[in-house]
């Protein structure tokens, strides 16, 4: 995990879904929870509530996202 990933903040899953999906197309929190548990999206379940790290973008594989963040960090 690089520095940017360590500094990423959690946001409510519903807010993340609203950012990543078109109006009326956002998945339910239980779907996002499943994605987190399967490692498709980086997030956390805290006291039953679902959160996603703000640096996550749907449709971009985690490995690609990690590589891009590493390159950006190295270029600074």
JSON list of N, CA, C and O in Angstrom, two decimals, residues 16 32-44 51-53 56-59 62:
[
{"chain": "A", "resi": 16, "resn": "UNK", "atom": "N", "xyz": [-20.32, 7.39, -2.37]},
{"chain": "A", "resi": 16, "resn": "UNK", "atom": "CA", "xyz": [-19.39, 6.89, -3.38]},
{"chain": "A", "resi": 16, "resn": "UNK", "atom": "C", "xyz": [-20.15, 6.41, -4.62]},
{"chain": "A", "resi": 16, "resn": "UNK", "atom": "O", "xyz": [-19.80, 6.75, -5.74]},
{"chain": "A", "resi": 32, "resn": "UNK", "atom": "N", "xyz": [-22.40, -3.21, -2.73]},
{"chain": "A", "resi": 32, "resn": "UNK", "atom": "CA", "xyz": [-21.08, -2.62, -2.51]},
{"chain": "A", "resi": 32, "resn": "UNK", "atom": "C", "xyz": [-20.35, -3.38, -1.40]},
{"chain": "A", "resi": 32, "resn": "UNK", "atom": "O", "xyz": [-19.15, -3.64, -1.50]},
{"chain": "A", "resi": 33, "resn": "UNK", "atom": "N", "xyz": [-21.08, -3.77, -0.37]},
{"chain": "A", "resi": 33, "resn": "UNK", "atom": "CA", "xyz": [-20.50, -4.56, 0.71]},
{"chain": "A", "resi": 33, "resn": "UNK", "atom": "C", "xyz": [-19.91, -5.86, 0.16]},
{"chain": "A", "resi": 33, "resn": "UNK", "atom": "O", "xyz": [-18.79, -6.25, 0.51]},
{"chain": "A", "resi": 34, "resn": "UNK", "atom": "N", "xyz": [-20.65, -6.52, -0.72]},
{"chain": "A", "resi": 34, "resn": "UNK", "atom": "CA", "xyz": [-20.16, -7.75, -1.35]},
{"chain": "A", "resi": 34, "resn": "UNK", "atom": "C", "xyz": [-18.89, -7.48, -2.15]},
{"chain": "A", "resi": 34, "resn": "UNK", "atom": "O", "xyz": [-17.93, -8.25, -2.10]},
{"chain": "A", "resi": 35, "resn": "UNK", "atom": "N", "xyz": [-18.87, -6.38, -2.88]},
{"chain": "A", "resi": 35, "resn": "UNK", "atom": "CA", "xyz": [-17.67, -6.01, -3.66]},
{"chain": "A", "resi": 35, "resn": "UNK", "atom": "C", "xyz": [-16.48, -5.81, -2.74]},
{"chain": "A", "resi": 35, "resn": "UNK", "atom": "O", "xyz": [-15.37, -6.23, -3.07]},
{"chain": "A", "resi": 36, "resn": "UNK", "atom": "N", "xyz": [-16.69, -5.17, -1.60]},
{"chain": "A", "resi": 36, "resn": "UNK", "atom": "CA", "xyz": [-15.60, -4.96, -0.65]},
{"chain": "A", "resi": 36, "resn": "UNK", "atom": "C", "xyz": [-15.10, -6.30, -0.12]},
{"chain": "A", "resi": 36, "resn": "UNK", "atom": "O", "xyz": [-13.90, -6.56, -0.09]},
{"chain": "A", "resi": 37, "resn": "UNK", "atom": "N", "xyz": [-16.02, -7.16, 0.28]},
{"chain": "A", "resi": 37, "resn": "UNK", "atom": "CA", "xyz": [-15.64, -8.46, 0.83]},
{"chain": "A", "resi": 37, "resn": "UNK", "atom": "C", "xyz": [-14.91, -9.33, -0.20]},
{"chain": "A", "resi": 37, "resn": "UNK", "atom": "O", "xyz": [-14.05, -10.13, 0.16]},
{"chain": "A", "resi": 38, "resn": "UNK", "atom": "N", "xyz": [-15.24, -9.16, -1.48]},
{"chain": "A", "resi": 38, "resn": "UNK", "atom": "CA", "xyz": [-14.59, -9.93, -2.55]},
{"chain": "A", "resi": 38, "resn": "UNK", "atom": "C", "xyz": [-13.32, -9.25, -3.08]},
{"chain": "A", "resi": 38, "resn": "UNK", "atom": "O", "xyz": [-12.65, -9.78, -3.95]},
{"chain": "A", "resi": 39, "resn": "UNK", "atom": "N", "xyz": [-13.01, -8.06, -2.57]},
{"chain": "A", "resi": 39, "resn": "UNK", "atom": "CA", "xyz": [-11.80, -7.36, -2.98]},
{"chain": "A", "resi": 39, "resn": "UNK", "atom": "C", "xyz": [-11.90, -6.61, -4.29]},
{"chain": "A", "resi": 39, "resn": "UNK", "atom": "O", "xyz": [-10.90, -6.19, -4.84]},
{"chain": "A", "resi": 40, "resn": "UNK", "atom": "N", "xyz": [-13.12, -6.40, -4.79]},
{"chain": "A", "resi": 40, "resn": "UNK", "atom": "CA", "xyz": [-13.29, -5.67, -6.05]},
{"chain": "A", "resi": 40, "resn": "UNK", "atom": "C", "xyz": [-13.19, -4.17, -5.83]},
{"chain": "A", "resi": 40, "resn": "UNK", "atom": "O", "xyz": [-12.82, -3.43, -6.73]},
{"chain": "A", "resi": 41, "resn": "UNK", "atom": "N", "xyz": [-13.54, -3.72, -4.63]},
{"chain": "A", "resi": 41, "resn": "UNK", "atom": "CA", "xyz": [-13.47, -2.30, -4.26]},
{"chain": "A", "resi": 41, "resn": "UNK", "atom": "C", "xyz": [-12.84, -2.25, -2.87]},
{"chain": "A", "resi": 41, "resn": "UNK", "atom": "O", "xyz": [-13.16, -3.06, -2.00]},
{"chain": "A", "resi": 42, "resn": "UNK", "atom": "N", "xyz": [-11.95, -1.30, -2.66]},
{"chain": "A", "resi": 42, "resn": "UNK", "atom": "CA", "xyz": [-11.31, -1.17, -1.36]},
{"chain": "A", "resi": 42, "resn": "UNK", "atom": "C", "xyz": [-12.19, -0.33, -0.44]},
{"chain": "A", "resi": 42, "resn": "UNK", "atom": "O", "xyz": [-12.58, 0.79, -0.79]},
{"chain": "A", "resi": 43, "resn": "UNK", "atom": "N", "xyz": [-12.55, -0.91, 0.68]},
{"chain": "A", "resi": 43, "resn": "UNK", "atom": "CA", "xyz": [-13.41, -0.22, 1.62]},
{"chain": "A", "resi": 43, "resn": "UNK", "atom": "C", "xyz": [-13.40, -0.91, 2.97]},
{"chain": "A", "resi": 43, "resn": "UNK", "atom": "O", "xyz": [-12.52, -1.73, 3.25]},
{"chain": "A", "resi": 44, "resn": "UNK", "atom": "N", "xyz": [-14.40, -0.59, 3.79]},
{"chain": "A", "resi": 44, "resn": "UNK", "atom": "CA", "xyz": [-14.48, -1.16, 5.12]},
{"chain": "A", "resi": 44, "resn": "UNK", "atom": "C", "xyz": [-15.93, -1.26, 5.56]},
{"chain": "A", "resi": 44, "resn": "UNK", "atom": "O", "xyz": [-16.77, -0.46, 5.14]},
{"chain": "A", "resi": 51, "resn": "UNK", "atom": "N", "xyz": [-18.45, 1.52, 3.95]},
{"chain": "A", "resi": 51, "resn": "UNK", "atom": "CA", "xyz": [-17.68, 2.68, 3.52]},
{"chain": "A", "resi": 51, "resn": "UNK", "atom": "C", "xyz": [-16.72, 2.26, 2.41]},
{"chain": "A", "resi": 51, "resn": "UNK", "atom": "O", "xyz": [-16.24, 1.13, 2.39]},
{"chain": "A", "resi": 52, "resn": "UNK", "atom": "N", "xyz": [-16.43, 3.20, 1.51]},
{"chain": "A", "resi": 52, "resn": "UNK", "atom": "CA", "xyz": [-15.49, 2.96, 0.42]},
{"chain": "A", "resi": 52, "resn": "UNK", "atom": "C", "xyz": [-14.42, 4.05, 0.50]},
{"chain": "A", "resi": 52, "resn": "UNK", "atom": "O", "xyz": [-14.72, 5.21, 0.81]},
{"chain": "A", "resi": 53, "resn": "UNK", "atom": "N", "xyz": [-13.17, 3.66, 0.22]},
{"chain": "A", "resi": 53, "resn": "UNK", "atom": "CA", "xyz": [-12.11, 4.66, 0.20]},
{"chain": "A", "resi": 53, "resn": "UNK", "atom": "C", "xyz": [-12.33, 5.61, -0.98]},
{"chain": "A", "resi": 53, "resn": "UNK", "atom": "O", "xyz": [-12.67, 5.18, -2.07]},
{"chain": "A", "resi": 56, "resn": "UNK", "atom": "N", "xyz": [-11.15, 5.16, -4.72]},
{"chain": "A", "resi": 56, "resn": "UNK", "atom": "CA", "xyz": [-11.63, 4.06, -5.54]},
{"chain": "A", "resi": 56, "resn": "UNK", "atom": "C", "xyz": [-12.51, 4.56, -6.68]},
{"chain": "A", "resi": 56, "resn": "UNK", "atom": "O", "xyz": [-13.34, 5.45, -6.49]},
{"chain": "A", "resi": 57, "resn": "UNK", "atom": "N", "xyz": [-12.29, 3.98, -7.85]},
{"chain": "A", "resi": 57, "resn": "UNK", "atom": "CA", "xyz": [-13.10, 4.33, -9.03]},
{"chain": "A", "resi": 57, "resn": "UNK", "atom": "C", "xyz": [-13.63, 3.05, -9.64]},
{"chain": "A", "resi": 57, "resn": "UNK", "atom": "O", "xyz": [-12.85, 2.14, -9.94]},
{"chain": "A", "resi": 58, "resn": "UNK", "atom": "N", "xyz": [-14.93, 2.98, -9.80]},
{"chain": "A", "resi": 58, "resn": "UNK", "atom": "CA", "xyz": [-15.54, 1.76, -10.31]},
{"chain": "A", "resi": 58, "resn": "UNK", "atom": "C", "xyz": [-15.13, 1.51, -11.76]},
{"chain": "A", "resi": 58, "resn": "UNK", "atom": "O", "xyz": [-15.04, 2.43, -12.56]},
{"chain": "A", "resi": 59, "resn": "UNK", "atom": "N", "xyz": [-14.85, 0.26, -12.06]},
{"chain": "A", "resi": 59, "resn": "UNK", "atom": "CA", "xyz": [-14.50, -0.12, -13.43]},
{"chain": "A", "resi": 59, "resn": "UNK", "atom": "C", "xyz": [-13.01, -0.11, -13.70]},
{"chain": "A", "resi": 59, "resn": "UNK", "atom": "O", "xyz": [-12.58, -0.52, -14.77]},
{"chain": "A", "resi": 62, "resn": "UNK", "atom": "N", "xyz": [-8.16, -2.84, -9.40]},
{"chain": "A", "resi": 62, "resn": "UNK", "atom": "CA", "xyz": [-7.37, -2.36, -8.28]},
{"chain": "A", "resi": 62, "resn": "UNK", "atom": "C", "xyz": [-5.88, -2.29, -8.61]},
{"chain": "A", "resi": 62, "resn": "UNK", "atom": "O", "xyz": [-5.20, -1.34, -8.24]}
]
